[in-house]
Amino acid sequence: MDGRTVLIERGPNGAILVRVPSRSIGGYQPPDAVFTFRCGDPQFEYWMTQLGRQETQVQADTVSSSS
């Protein structure tokens, strides 16, 4: 990943949803790029690991902000 914000979430069916927010180009805002990965997809494990890291970071941020 190149440092842009990537939003990762787990869908109700267990699929991993990866959303890459778009950027405005000359006043035009294209739609976000959205990818889904299911168990068995070649990149599923990679995104599952990224989701775990994201969840761990959110928990760590929550703990430090409540201290």
Short mmCIF file of N, CA, C and O in Angstrom, two decimals:
data_model
loop_
_atom_site.label_atom_id
_atom_site.label_comp_id
_atom_site.label_asym_id
_atom_site.label_seq_id
_atom_site.Cartn_x
_atom_site.Cartn_y
_atom_site.Cartn_z
N MET A 1 0.85 -1.18 0.00
CA MET A 1 0.00 0.00 0.00
C MET A 1 0.89 1.23 0.00
O MET A 1 1.97 1.22 0.54
N ASP A 2 0.42 2.30 -0.56
CA ASP A 2 1.26 3.49 -0.71
C ASP A 2 0.99 4.56 0.33
O ASP A 2 1.34 5.71 0.13
N GLY A 3 0.37 4.24 1.44
CA GLY A 3 0.15 5.23 2.49
C GLY A 3 -1.21 5.90 2.45
O GLY A 3 -1.56 6.63 3.35
N ARG A 4 -1.96 5.68 1.38
CA ARG A 4 -3.32 6.24 1.34
C ARG A 4 -4.20 5.50 2.33
O ARG A 4 -3.94 4.36 2.68
N THR A 5 -5.26 6.15 2.74
CA THR A 5 -6.20 5.53 3.65
C THR A 5 -6.91 4.38 2.96
O THR A 5 -7.43 4.53 1.86
N VAL A 6 -6.91 3.24 3.62
CA VAL A 6 -7.64 2.07 3.15
C VAL A 6 -8.53 1.64 4.29
O VAL A 6 -8.07 1.46 5.41
N LEU A 7 -9.82 1.51 4.04
CA LEU A 7 -10.77 1.10 5.07
C LEU A 7 -11.08 -0.38 4.88
O LEU A 7 -11.44 -0.80 3.78
N ILE A 8 -10.91 -1.14 5.95
CA ILE A 8 -11.11 -2.59 5.88
C ILE A 8 -12.16 -2.98 6.90
O ILE A 8 -12.13 -2.53 8.04
N GLU A 9 -13.10 -3.81 6.49
CA GLU A 9 -14.12 -4.29 7.43
C GLU A 9 -14.53 -5.70 7.07
O GLU A 9 -14.31 -6.16 5.95
N ARG A 10 -15.11 -6.39 8.02
CA ARG A 10 -15.61 -7.75 7.80
C ARG A 10 -17.11 -7.67 7.56
O ARG A 10 -17.84 -7.06 8.33
N GLY A 11 -17.56 -8.26 6.48
CA GLY A 11 -18.97 -8.26 6.17
C GLY A 11 -19.72 -9.31 6.97
O GLY A 11 -19.11 -10.21 7.57
N PRO A 12 -21.05 -9.24 6.98
CA PRO A 12 -21.86 -10.19 7.75
C PRO A 12 -21.70 -11.63 7.27
O PRO A 12 -21.93 -12.58 8.00
N ASN A 13 -21.28 -11.81 6.01
CA ASN A 13 -21.11 -13.16 5.46
C ASN A 13 -19.67 -13.66 5.60
O ASN A 13 -19.31 -14.68 5.03
N GLY A 14 -18.82 -12.91 6.34
CA GLY A 14 -17.43 -13.31 6.55
C GLY A 14 -16.46 -12.77 5.52
O GLY A 14 -15.25 -12.94 5.66
N ALA A 15 -16.97 -12.14 4.47
CA ALA A 15 -16.08 -11.57 3.45
C ALA A 15 -15.37 -10.34 4.02
O ALA A 15 -15.87 -9.67 4.91
N ILE A 16 -14.19 -10.07 3.50
CA ILE A 16 -13.44 -8.87 3.86
C ILE A 16 -13.70 -7.83 2.78
O ILE A 16 -13.57 -8.10 1.59
N LEU A 17 -14.11 -6.63 3.20
CA LEU A 17 -14.40 -5.53 2.28
C LEU A 17 -13.27 -4.51 2.43
O LEU A 17 -12.97 -4.08 3.55
N VAL A 18 -12.64 -4.16 1.32
CA VAL A 18 -11.56 -3.18 1.30
C VAL A 18 -12.01 -2.00 0.45
O VAL A 18 -12.37 -2.17 -0.72
N ARG A 19 -12.02 -0.82 1.05
CA ARG A 19 -12.47 0.39 0.35
C ARG A 19 -11.30 1.37 0.27
O ARG A 19 -10.69 1.70 1.27
N VAL A 20 -11.01 1.82 -0.95
CA VAL A 20 -9.98 2.84 -1.17
C VAL A 20 -10.72 4.11 -1.59
O VAL A 20 -11.26 4.18 -2.70
N PRO A 21 -10.78 5.11 -0.68
CA PRO A 21 -11.49 6.35 -1.02
C PRO A 21 -10.85 7.03 -2.23
O PRO A 21 -9.63 7.06 -2.38
N SER A 22 -11.70 7.57 -3.08
CA SER A 22 -11.22 8.26 -4.28
C SER A 22 -10.77 9.67 -3.94
O SER A 22 -11.05 10.19 -2.85
N ARG A 23 -10.09 10.27 -4.87
CA ARG A 23 -9.67 11.67 -4.74
C ARG A 23 -10.30 12.47 -5.87
O ARG A 23 -10.48 11.98 -6.97
N SER A 24 -10.61 13.70 -5.55
CA SER A 24 -11.20 14.59 -6.55
C SER A 24 -10.15 14.90 -7.63
O SER A 24 -9.00 15.20 -7.32
N ILE A 25 -10.59 14.82 -8.88
CA ILE A 25 -9.70 15.11 -10.00
C ILE A 25 -10.36 16.20 -10.84
O ILE A 25 -11.39 15.96 -11.48
N GLY A 26 -9.83 17.41 -10.76
CA GLY A 26 -10.38 18.52 -11.53
C GLY A 26 -11.84 18.78 -11.23
O GLY A 26 -12.62 19.08 -12.12
N GLY A 27 -12.23 18.63 -9.97
CA GLY A 27 -13.60 18.87 -9.57
C GLY A 27 -14.51 17.66 -9.68
O GLY A 27 -15.64 17.67 -9.21
N TYR A 28 -14.03 16.60 -10.31
CA TYR A 28 -14.82 15.37 -10.44
C TYR A 28 -14.42 14.39 -9.34
O TYR A 28 -13.23 14.12 -9.16
N GLN A 29 -15.38 13.88 -8.61
CA GLN A 29 -15.12 12.92 -7.54
C GLN A 29 -15.56 11.53 -8.02
O GLN A 29 -16.75 11.20 -8.01
N PRO A 30 -14.61 10.70 -8.48
CA PRO A 30 -14.99 9.36 -8.91
C PRO A 30 -15.42 8.52 -7.71
O PRO A 30 -15.12 8.87 -6.57
N PRO A 31 -16.12 7.42 -7.94
CA PRO A 31 -16.53 6.57 -6.83
C PRO A 31 -15.32 5.89 -6.19
O PRO A 31 -14.26 5.75 -6.82
N ASP A 32 -15.48 5.50 -4.93
CA ASP A 32 -14.43 4.76 -4.24
C ASP A 32 -14.21 3.42 -4.96
O ASP A 32 -15.13 2.87 -5.56
N ALA A 33 -13.00 2.91 -4.84
CA ALA A 33 -12.72 1.55 -5.31
C ALA A 33 -13.04 0.60 -4.16
O ALA A 33 -12.61 0.82 -3.04
N VAL A 34 -13.85 -0.41 -4.42
CA VAL A 34 -14.27 -1.36 -3.39
C VAL A 34 -13.98 -2.77 -3.87
O VAL A 34 -14.35 -3.15 -4.98
N PHE A 35 -13.29 -3.52 -3.01
CA PHE A 35 -12.92 -4.90 -3.33
C PHE A 35 -13.43 -5.81 -2.22
O PHE A 35 -13.42 -5.42 -1.05
N THR A 36 -13.85 -7.00 -2.55
CA THR A 36 -14.24 -7.98 -1.54
C THR A 36 -13.41 -9.25 -1.74
O THR A 36 -13.09 -9.62 -2.87
N PHE A 37 -13.08 -9.86 -0.62
CA PHE A 37 -12.30 -11.10 -0.64
C PHE A 37 -12.98 -12.10 0.26
O PHE A 37 -13.38 -11.79 1.39
N ARG A 38 -13.13 -13.31 -0.24
CA ARG A 38 -13.76 -14.39 0.52
C ARG A 38 -12.74 -15.50 0.78
O ARG A 38 -11.75 -15.61 0.06
N CYS A 39 -13.02 -16.29 1.81
CA CYS A 39 -12.15 -17.42 2.13
C CYS A 39 -11.94 -18.23 0.86
O CYS A 39 -12.89 -18.55 0.14
N GLY A 40 -10.70 -18.53 0.55
CA GLY A 40 -10.36 -19.24 -0.68
C GLY A 40 -9.79 -18.33 -1.74
O GLY A 40 -9.09 -18.80 -2.64
N ASP A 41 -10.07 -17.02 -1.66
CA ASP A 41 -9.48 -16.06 -2.60
C ASP A 41 -7.98 -15.95 -2.30
O ASP A 41 -7.58 -16.00 -1.14
N PRO A 42 -7.15 -15.79 -3.33
CA PRO A 42 -5.70 -15.72 -3.11
C PRO A 42 -5.25 -14.62 -2.13
O PRO A 42 -4.27 -14.82 -1.42
N GLN A 43 -5.95 -13.51 -2.07
CA GLN A 43 -5.52 -12.41 -1.20
C GLN A 43 -6.29 -12.35 0.11
O GLN A 43 -6.07 -11.45 0.92
N PHE A 44 -7.17 -13.30 0.37
CA PHE A 44 -8.00 -13.26 1.58
C PHE A 44 -7.16 -13.21 2.86
O PHE A 44 -7.40 -12.38 3.74
N GLU A 45 -6.17 -14.07 2.98
CA GLU A 45 -5.34 -14.12 4.20
C GLU A 45 -4.60 -12.80 4.42
O GLU A 45 -4.47 -12.33 5.55
N TYR A 46 -4.09 -12.21 3.33
CA TYR A 46 -3.39 -10.93 3.45
C TYR A 46 -4.31 -9.87 4.06
O TYR A 46 -3.95 -9.18 5.01
N TRP A 47 -5.53 -9.74 3.52
CA TRP A 47 -6.44 -8.71 4.00
C TRP A 47 -7.00 -9.04 5.38
O TRP A 47 -7.28 -8.15 6.17
N MET A 48 -7.12 -10.33 5.70
CA MET A 48 -7.53 -10.73 7.04
C MET A 48 -6.47 -10.29 8.05
O MET A 48 -6.80 -9.77 9.12
N THR A 49 -5.20 -10.43 7.69
CA THR A 49 -4.10 -9.98 8.55
C THR A 49 -4.14 -8.46 8.70
O THR A 49 -3.97 -7.93 9.81
N GLN A 50 -4.37 -7.75 7.61
CA GLN A 50 -4.45 -6.28 7.68
C GLN A 50 -5.62 -5.84 8.56
O GLN A 50 -5.51 -4.88 9.33
N LEU A 51 -6.76 -6.54 8.46
CA LEU A 51 -7.91 -6.22 9.30
C LEU A 51 -7.56 -6.43 10.77
O LEU A 51 -7.89 -5.60 11.61
N GLY A 52 -6.89 -7.53 11.08
CA GLY A 52 -6.46 -7.79 12.46
C GLY A 52 -5.55 -6.69 12.98
O GLY A 52 -5.70 -6.24 14.12
N ARG A 53 -4.62 -6.23 12.16
CA ARG A 53 -3.73 -5.13 12.56
C ARG A 53 -4.52 -3.85 12.80
O ARG A 53 -4.26 -3.11 13.75
N GLN A 54 -5.48 -3.59 11.91
CA GLN A 54 -6.31 -2.39 12.06
C GLN A 54 -7.10 -2.46 13.37
O GLN A 54 -7.18 -1.48 14.11
N GLU A 55 -7.70 -3.61 13.67
CA GLU A 55 -8.48 -3.77 14.90
C GLU A 55 -7.60 -3.63 16.13
O GLU A 55 -7.99 -3.01 17.12
N THR A 56 -6.38 -4.19 16.08
CA THR A 56 -5.44 -4.06 17.19
C THR A 56 -5.06 -2.61 17.41
O THR A 56 -4.99 -2.14 18.54
N GLN A 57 -4.83 -1.87 16.32
CA GLN A 57 -4.46 -0.46 16.42
C GLN A 57 -5.60 0.36 17.01
O GLN A 57 -5.39 1.23 17.85
N VAL A 58 -6.82 0.08 16.59
CA VAL A 58 -7.99 0.80 17.13
C VAL A 58 -8.11 0.54 18.62
O VAL A 58 -8.34 1.45 19.40
N GLN A 59 -7.92 -0.71 19.05
CA GLN A 59 -7.99 -1.05 20.48
C GLN A 59 -6.89 -0.32 21.25
O GLN A 59 -7.13 0.21 22.33
N ALA A 60 -5.68 -0.29 20.70
CA ALA A 60 -4.56 0.39 21.36
C ALA A 60 -4.83 1.89 21.47
O ALA A 60 -4.57 2.50 22.50
N ASP A 61 -5.38 2.48 20.41
CA ASP A 61 -5.70 3.91 20.43
C ASP A 61 -6.78 4.19 21.46
O ASP A 61 -6.73 5.21 22.15
N THR A 62 -7.76 3.30 21.59
CA THR A 62 -8.85 3.47 22.55
C THR A 62 -8.31 3.41 23.97
O THR A 62 -8.67 4.23 24.81
N VAL A 63 -7.41 2.45 24.23
CA VAL A 63 -6.83 2.31 25.58
C VAL A 63 -5.99 3.54 25.92
O VAL A 63 -6.09 4.08 27.01
N SER A 64 -5.15 4.02 24.97
CA SER A 64 -4.31 5.17 25.28
C SER A 64 -5.10 6.46 25.44
O SER A 64 -4.75 7.31 26.22
N SER A 65 -6.20 6.60 24.71
CA SER A 65 -7.00 7.82 24.85
C SER A 65 -7.82 7.84 26.13
O SER A 65 -8.19 8.89 26.61
N SER A 66 -8.10 6.66 26.71
CA SER A 66 -8.87 6.62 27.94
C SER A 66 -7.98 6.72 29.19
O SER A 66 -8.47 6.81 30.29
N SER A 67 -6.66 6.70 28.99
CA SER A 67 -5.72 6.81 30.13
C SER A 67 -5.54 8.22 30.59
O SER A 67 -5.63 9.16 29.94
#
